[in-house]
Short mmCIF file of C-alpha atoms and ligand atoms in Angstrom, two decimals:
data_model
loop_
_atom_site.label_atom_id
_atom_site.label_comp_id
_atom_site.label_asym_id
_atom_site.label_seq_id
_atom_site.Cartn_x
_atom_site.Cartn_y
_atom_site.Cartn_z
CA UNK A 323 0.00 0.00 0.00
CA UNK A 324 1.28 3.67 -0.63
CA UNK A 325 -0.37 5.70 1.65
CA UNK A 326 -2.04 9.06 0.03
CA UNK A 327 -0.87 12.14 1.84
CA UNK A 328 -3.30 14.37 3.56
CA UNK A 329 -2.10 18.09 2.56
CA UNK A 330 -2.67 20.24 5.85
CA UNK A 331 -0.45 22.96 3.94
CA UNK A 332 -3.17 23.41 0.92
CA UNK A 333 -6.05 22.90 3.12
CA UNK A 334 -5.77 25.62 5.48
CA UNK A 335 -4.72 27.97 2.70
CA UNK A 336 -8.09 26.89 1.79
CA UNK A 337 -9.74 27.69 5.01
CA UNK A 338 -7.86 30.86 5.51
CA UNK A 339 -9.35 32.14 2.39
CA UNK A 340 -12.59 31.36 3.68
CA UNK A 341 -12.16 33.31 6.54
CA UNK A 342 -11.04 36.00 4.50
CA UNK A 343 -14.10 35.73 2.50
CA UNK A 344 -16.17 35.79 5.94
CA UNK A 345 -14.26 38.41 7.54
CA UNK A 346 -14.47 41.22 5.06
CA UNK A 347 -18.70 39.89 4.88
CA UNK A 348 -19.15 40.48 8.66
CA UNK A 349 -17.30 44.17 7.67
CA UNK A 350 -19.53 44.79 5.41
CA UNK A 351 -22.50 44.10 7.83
CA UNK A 352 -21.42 45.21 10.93
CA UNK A 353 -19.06 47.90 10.12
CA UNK A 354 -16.40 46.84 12.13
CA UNK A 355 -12.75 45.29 11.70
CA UNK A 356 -11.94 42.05 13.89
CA UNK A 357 -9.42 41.68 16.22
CA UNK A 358 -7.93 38.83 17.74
CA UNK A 359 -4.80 39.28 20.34
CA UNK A 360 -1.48 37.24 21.09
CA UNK A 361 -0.19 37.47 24.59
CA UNK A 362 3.61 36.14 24.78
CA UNK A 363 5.25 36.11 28.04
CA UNK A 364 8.45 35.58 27.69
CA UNK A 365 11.31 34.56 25.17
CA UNK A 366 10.32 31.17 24.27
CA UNK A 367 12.09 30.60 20.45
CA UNK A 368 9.41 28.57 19.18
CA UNK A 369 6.71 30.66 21.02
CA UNK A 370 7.90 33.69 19.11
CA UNK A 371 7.90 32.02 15.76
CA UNK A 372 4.36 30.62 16.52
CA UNK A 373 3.51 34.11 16.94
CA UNK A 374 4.94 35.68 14.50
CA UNK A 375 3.07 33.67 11.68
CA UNK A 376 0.03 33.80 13.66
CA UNK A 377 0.57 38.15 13.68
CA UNK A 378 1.09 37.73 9.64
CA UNK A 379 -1.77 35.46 8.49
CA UNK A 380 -3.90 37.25 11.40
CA UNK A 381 -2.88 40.76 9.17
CA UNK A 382 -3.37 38.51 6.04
CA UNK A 383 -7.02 37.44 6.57
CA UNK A 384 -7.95 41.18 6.81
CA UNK A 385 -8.22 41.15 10.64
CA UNK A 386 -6.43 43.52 13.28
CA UNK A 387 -3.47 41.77 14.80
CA UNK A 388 -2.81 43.07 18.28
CA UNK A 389 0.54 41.69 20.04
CA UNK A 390 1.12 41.64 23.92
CA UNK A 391 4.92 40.88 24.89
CA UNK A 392 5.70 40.58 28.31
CA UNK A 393 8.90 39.85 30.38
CA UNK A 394 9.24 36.23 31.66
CA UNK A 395 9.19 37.59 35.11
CA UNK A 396 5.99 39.28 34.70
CA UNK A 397 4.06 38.79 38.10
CA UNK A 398 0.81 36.70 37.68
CA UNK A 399 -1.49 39.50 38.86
CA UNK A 400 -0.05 41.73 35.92
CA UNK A 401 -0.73 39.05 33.83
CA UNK A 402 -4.19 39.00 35.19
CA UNK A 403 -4.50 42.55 34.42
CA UNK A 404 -3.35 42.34 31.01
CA UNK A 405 -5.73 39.70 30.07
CA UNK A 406 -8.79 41.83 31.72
CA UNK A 407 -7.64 44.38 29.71
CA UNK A 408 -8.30 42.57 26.69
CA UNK A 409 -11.87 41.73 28.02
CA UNK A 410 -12.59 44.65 28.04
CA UNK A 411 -11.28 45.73 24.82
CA UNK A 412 -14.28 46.37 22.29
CA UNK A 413 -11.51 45.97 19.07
CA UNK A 414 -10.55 42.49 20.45
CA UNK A 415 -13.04 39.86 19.43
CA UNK A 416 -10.41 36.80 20.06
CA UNK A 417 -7.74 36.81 23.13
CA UNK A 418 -4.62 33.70 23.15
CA UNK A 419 -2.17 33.63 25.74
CA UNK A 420 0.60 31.38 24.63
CA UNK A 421 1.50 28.22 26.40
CA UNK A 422 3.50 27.31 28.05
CA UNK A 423 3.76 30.03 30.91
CA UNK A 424 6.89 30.44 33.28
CA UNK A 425 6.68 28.21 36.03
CA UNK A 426 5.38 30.72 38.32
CA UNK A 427 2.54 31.48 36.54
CA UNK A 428 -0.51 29.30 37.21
CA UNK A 429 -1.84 28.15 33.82
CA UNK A 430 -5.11 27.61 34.60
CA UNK A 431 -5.88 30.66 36.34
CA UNK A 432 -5.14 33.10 33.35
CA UNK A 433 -7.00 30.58 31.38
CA UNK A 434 -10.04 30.67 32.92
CA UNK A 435 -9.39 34.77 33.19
CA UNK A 436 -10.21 34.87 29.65
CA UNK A 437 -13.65 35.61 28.81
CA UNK A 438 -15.33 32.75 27.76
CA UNK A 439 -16.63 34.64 24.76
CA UNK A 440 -13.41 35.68 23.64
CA UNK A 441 -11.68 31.95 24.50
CA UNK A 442 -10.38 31.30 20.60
CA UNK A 443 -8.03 28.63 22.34
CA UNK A 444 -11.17 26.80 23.59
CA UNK A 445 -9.20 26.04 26.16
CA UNK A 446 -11.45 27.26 29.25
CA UNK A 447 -13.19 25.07 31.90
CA UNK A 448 -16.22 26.32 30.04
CA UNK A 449 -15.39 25.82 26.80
CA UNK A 450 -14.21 22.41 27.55
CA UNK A 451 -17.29 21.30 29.72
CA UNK A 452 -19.50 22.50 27.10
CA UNK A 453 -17.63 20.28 24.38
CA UNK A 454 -17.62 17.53 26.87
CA UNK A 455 -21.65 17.76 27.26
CA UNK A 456 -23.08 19.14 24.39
CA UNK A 457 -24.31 21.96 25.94
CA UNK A 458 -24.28 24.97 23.73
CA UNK A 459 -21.84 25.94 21.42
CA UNK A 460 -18.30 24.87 22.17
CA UNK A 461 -14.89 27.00 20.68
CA UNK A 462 -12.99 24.13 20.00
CA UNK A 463 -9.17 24.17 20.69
CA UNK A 464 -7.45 24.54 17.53
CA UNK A 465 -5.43 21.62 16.76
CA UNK A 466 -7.93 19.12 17.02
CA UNK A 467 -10.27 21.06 14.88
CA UNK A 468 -7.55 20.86 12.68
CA UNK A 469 -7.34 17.43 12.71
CA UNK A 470 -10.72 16.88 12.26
CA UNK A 471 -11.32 18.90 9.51
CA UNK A 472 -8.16 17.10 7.75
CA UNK A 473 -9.84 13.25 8.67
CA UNK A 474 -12.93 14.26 7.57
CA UNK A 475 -10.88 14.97 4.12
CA UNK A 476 -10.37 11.35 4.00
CA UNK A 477 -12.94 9.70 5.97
CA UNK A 478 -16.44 11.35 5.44
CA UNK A 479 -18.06 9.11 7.28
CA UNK A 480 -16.24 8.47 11.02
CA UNK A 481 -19.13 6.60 12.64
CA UNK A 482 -18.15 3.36 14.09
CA UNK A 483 -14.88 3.56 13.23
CA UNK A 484 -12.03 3.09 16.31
CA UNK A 485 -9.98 5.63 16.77
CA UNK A 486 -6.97 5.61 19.11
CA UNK A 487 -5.54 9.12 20.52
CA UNK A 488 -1.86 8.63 21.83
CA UNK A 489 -2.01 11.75 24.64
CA UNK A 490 -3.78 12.88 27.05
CA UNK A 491 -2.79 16.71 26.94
CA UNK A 492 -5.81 19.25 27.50
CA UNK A 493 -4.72 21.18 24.42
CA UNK A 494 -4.69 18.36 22.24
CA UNK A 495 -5.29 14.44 23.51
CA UNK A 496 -8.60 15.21 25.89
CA UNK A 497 -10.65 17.57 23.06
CA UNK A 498 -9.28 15.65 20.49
CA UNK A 499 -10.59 12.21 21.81
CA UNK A 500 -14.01 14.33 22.89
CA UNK A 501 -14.27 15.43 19.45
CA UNK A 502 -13.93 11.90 17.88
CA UNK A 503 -16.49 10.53 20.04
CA UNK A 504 -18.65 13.22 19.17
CA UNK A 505 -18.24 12.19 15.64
CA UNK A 506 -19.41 8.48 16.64
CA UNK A 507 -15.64 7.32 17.21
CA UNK A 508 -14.92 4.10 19.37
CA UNK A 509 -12.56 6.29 21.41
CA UNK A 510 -9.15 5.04 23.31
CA UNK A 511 -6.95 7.19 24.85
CA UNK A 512 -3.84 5.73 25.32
CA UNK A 513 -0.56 7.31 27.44
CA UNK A 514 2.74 7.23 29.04
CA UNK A 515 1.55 4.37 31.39
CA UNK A 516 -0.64 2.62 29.21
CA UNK A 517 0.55 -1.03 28.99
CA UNK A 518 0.67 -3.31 25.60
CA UNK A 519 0.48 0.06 23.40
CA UNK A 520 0.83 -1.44 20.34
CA UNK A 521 -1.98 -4.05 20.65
CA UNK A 522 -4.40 -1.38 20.67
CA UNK A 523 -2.83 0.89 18.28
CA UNK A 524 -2.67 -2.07 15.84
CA UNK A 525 -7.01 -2.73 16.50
CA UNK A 526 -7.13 1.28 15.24
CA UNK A 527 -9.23 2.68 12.23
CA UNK A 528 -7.71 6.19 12.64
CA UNK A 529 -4.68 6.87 14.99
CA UNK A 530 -3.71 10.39 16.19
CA UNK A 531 -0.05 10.89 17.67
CA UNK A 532 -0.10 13.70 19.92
CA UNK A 533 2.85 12.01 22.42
CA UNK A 534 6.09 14.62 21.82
CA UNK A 535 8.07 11.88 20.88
CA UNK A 536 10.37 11.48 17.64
CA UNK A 537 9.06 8.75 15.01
CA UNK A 538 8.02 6.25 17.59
CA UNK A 539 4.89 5.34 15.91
CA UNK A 540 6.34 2.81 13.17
CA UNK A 541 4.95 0.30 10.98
CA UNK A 542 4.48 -2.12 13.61
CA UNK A 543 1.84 -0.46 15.67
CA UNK A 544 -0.33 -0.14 12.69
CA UNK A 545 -2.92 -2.57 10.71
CA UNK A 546 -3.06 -2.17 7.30
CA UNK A 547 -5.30 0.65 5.61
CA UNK A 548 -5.03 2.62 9.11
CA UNK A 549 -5.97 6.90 8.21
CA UNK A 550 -3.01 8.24 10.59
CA UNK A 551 -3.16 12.11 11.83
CA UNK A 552 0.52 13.21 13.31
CA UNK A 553 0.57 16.00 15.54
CA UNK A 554 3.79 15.88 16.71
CA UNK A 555 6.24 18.37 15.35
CA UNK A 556 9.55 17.32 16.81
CA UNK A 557 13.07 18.89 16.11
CA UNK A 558 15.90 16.54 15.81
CA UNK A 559 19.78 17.57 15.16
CA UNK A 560 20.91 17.33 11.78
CA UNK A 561 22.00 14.20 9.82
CA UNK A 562 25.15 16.22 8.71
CA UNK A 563 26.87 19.01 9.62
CA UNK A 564 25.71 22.35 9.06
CA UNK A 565 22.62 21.32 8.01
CA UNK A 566 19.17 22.83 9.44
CA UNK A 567 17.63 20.73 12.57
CA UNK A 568 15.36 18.00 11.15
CA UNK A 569 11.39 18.40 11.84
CA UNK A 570 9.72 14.75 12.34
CA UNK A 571 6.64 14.06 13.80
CA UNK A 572 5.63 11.57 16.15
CA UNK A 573 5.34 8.82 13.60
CA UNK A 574 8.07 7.26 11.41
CA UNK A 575 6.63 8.70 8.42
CA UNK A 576 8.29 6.60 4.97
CA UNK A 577 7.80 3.31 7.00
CA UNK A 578 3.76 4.04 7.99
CA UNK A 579 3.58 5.17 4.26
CA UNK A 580 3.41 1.21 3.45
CA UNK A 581 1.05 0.39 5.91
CA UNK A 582 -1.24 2.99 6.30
CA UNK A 583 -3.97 4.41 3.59
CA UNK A 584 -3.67 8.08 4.38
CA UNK A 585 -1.26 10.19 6.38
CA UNK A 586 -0.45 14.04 7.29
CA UNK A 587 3.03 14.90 6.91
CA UNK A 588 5.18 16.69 9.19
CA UNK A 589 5.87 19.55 8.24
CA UNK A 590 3.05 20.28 6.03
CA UNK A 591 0.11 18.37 7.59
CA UNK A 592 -1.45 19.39 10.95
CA UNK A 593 1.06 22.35 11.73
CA UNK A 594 -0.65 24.13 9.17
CA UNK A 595 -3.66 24.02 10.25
CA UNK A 596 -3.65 25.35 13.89
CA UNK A 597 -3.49 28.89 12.77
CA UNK A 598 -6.11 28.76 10.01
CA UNK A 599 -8.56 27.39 12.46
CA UNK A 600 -7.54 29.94 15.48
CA UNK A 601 -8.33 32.54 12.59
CA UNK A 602 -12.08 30.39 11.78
CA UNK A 603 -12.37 30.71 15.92
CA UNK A 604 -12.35 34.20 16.47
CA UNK A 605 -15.04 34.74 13.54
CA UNK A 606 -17.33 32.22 15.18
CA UNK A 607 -16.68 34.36 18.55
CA UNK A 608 -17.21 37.46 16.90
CA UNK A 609 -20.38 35.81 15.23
CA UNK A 610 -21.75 34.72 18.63
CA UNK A 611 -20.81 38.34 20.22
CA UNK A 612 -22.93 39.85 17.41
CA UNK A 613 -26.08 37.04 17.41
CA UNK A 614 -25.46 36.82 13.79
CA UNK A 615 -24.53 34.08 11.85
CA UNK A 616 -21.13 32.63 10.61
CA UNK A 617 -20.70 33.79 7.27
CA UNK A 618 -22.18 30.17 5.05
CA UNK A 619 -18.91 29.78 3.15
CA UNK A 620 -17.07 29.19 6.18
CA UNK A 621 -19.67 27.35 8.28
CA UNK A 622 -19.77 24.91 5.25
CA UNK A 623 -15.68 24.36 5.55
CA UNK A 624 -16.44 23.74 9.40
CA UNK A 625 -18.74 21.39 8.82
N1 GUN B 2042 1.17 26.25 22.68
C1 GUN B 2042 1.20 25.19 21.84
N2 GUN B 2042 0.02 25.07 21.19
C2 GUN B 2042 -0.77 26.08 21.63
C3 GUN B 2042 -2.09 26.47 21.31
O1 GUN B 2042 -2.81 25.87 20.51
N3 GUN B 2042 -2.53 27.58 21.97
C4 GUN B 2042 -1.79 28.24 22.88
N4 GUN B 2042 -2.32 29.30 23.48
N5 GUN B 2042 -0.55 27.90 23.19
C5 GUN B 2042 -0.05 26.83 22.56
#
């Protein structure tokens, strides 16, 4: 078998242009520009690149970019403040503060300091309870929207099938696995302790690496004609000197290209698609804020 690749890359430059599309509609009816802020704290390298493109393809899709840096030794109640600024802010429609904080920084309050209207990350006890229940509408953390969108490309249908989520994280494993059993998934989470890994992996439909851990996935956890979603976007040193660091995802990719029926590259497959769907977020927020409707183009694309 010789897997088809799943191309996150042309996908979300497919979704981004729908958002375009909706964002200069919701102009047009509304009269106003949308505005979605990054907080950084800190120096983080890959933070600041993640930024950085999120600043450019915010600026891109005809929204207002507005970026908050802050010193890594920011106190917590600043932070606080910062973030109730934003609230508060009638030009910011969408508010992200960038994980991973410095240590003394508690996550979950600053979190859970975002308004729950503005929460593009999805990541608030409210936003996560409310995916977890059905009750009302969810904003669903980006990267497993992203994946979603990119198995749907493949598998229309997901109902039944078993799908196996390797993490547990709250950003991605937990929504991601609560998305998929939305979608009719047999769900298993599996983990760090979880014992005989590769038994279950190899009973999988659909398999989604979300584990931070260089090509361990290989051919051997897999059953033929397996749909395989990589999340993880790992750096290893070059092969030879003075060569760029390698990026490899969590599964051996050329080996589960013989196995499995469809797989996202890394890069170029989920990475992608994180952005685009943090830019789809803070239309459906500014939607909801307004009690209008997302623009159709883009509610077809979400599905
Ligand atoms: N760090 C890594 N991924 C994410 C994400 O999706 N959102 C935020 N806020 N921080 C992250």
């Amino acid at each position: 078998m010789v897997a088809k690749i799943i191309d996150g890359k042309a996908v979300a430059a497919s979704l981004r242009e729908e958002v375009g599309i909706a964002v200069e509609h919701l102009k047009q009816q509304t009269g106003n520009v949308l505005g979605l802020a990054v907080v950084l704290v800190g120096e983080d390298p890959a933070s600041q690149v993640y930024v950085r493109n999120k600043a450019k393809q915010t600026k891109e899709v005809g929204m207002e970019s507005f970026e908050i840096r802050l010193p890594a030794d920011i106190p917590e109640q600043k932070l606080l403040d910062e973030v109730e600024k934003l609230n508060h802010d009638t030009k910011v429609h969408g508010i992200l503060v960038q994980l991973p904080l410095p240590a003394h920084i508690d996550e979950t309050k600053v979190i859970n300091a975002i308004d729950v209207a503005k929460d593009v990350d999805g990541f608030h006890v409210i936003n996560s309870g409310k995916l977890a229940t059905g009750q009302g509408s969810a904003m669903i953390p980006c990267t497993p929207m992203g994946c979603m969108i990119l198995l749907r490309s493949v598998v229309p249908d997901l109902s039944g099938k078993h799908a196996v989520v390797l993490g547990r994280s709250n950003i991605v494993g937990k929504p991601m696995a609560q998305l998929l059993l939305n979608a009719s998934c047999t769900v298993t989470i599996c983990h760090s302790r979880t014992q005989n890994v590769q038994e279950i992996t190899r009973q999988a439909d659909i398999i989604v690496a979300a584990i931070g851990r260089p090509e361990m996935v290989t051919s051997e956890w897999m059953k033929p004609g397996v749909v395989i979603i990589d999340v993880g976007i790992n750096r290893l040193p070059p092969e030879h000197e003075g060569e760029k660091p390698r990026l490899v995802g969590d599964v051996a990719y050329a080996d589960a290209c013989g196995v499995a029926a469809a797989i996202t590259p890394v890069p170029g497959g989920v990475g992608p698609m994180t952005i685009a769907c943090l830019l789809a977020n803070t239309v459906k927020a500014y939607a909801a804020m307004q009690q209008t409707e997302i623009p159709e183009n883009l509610s077809k694309q979400l599905g």
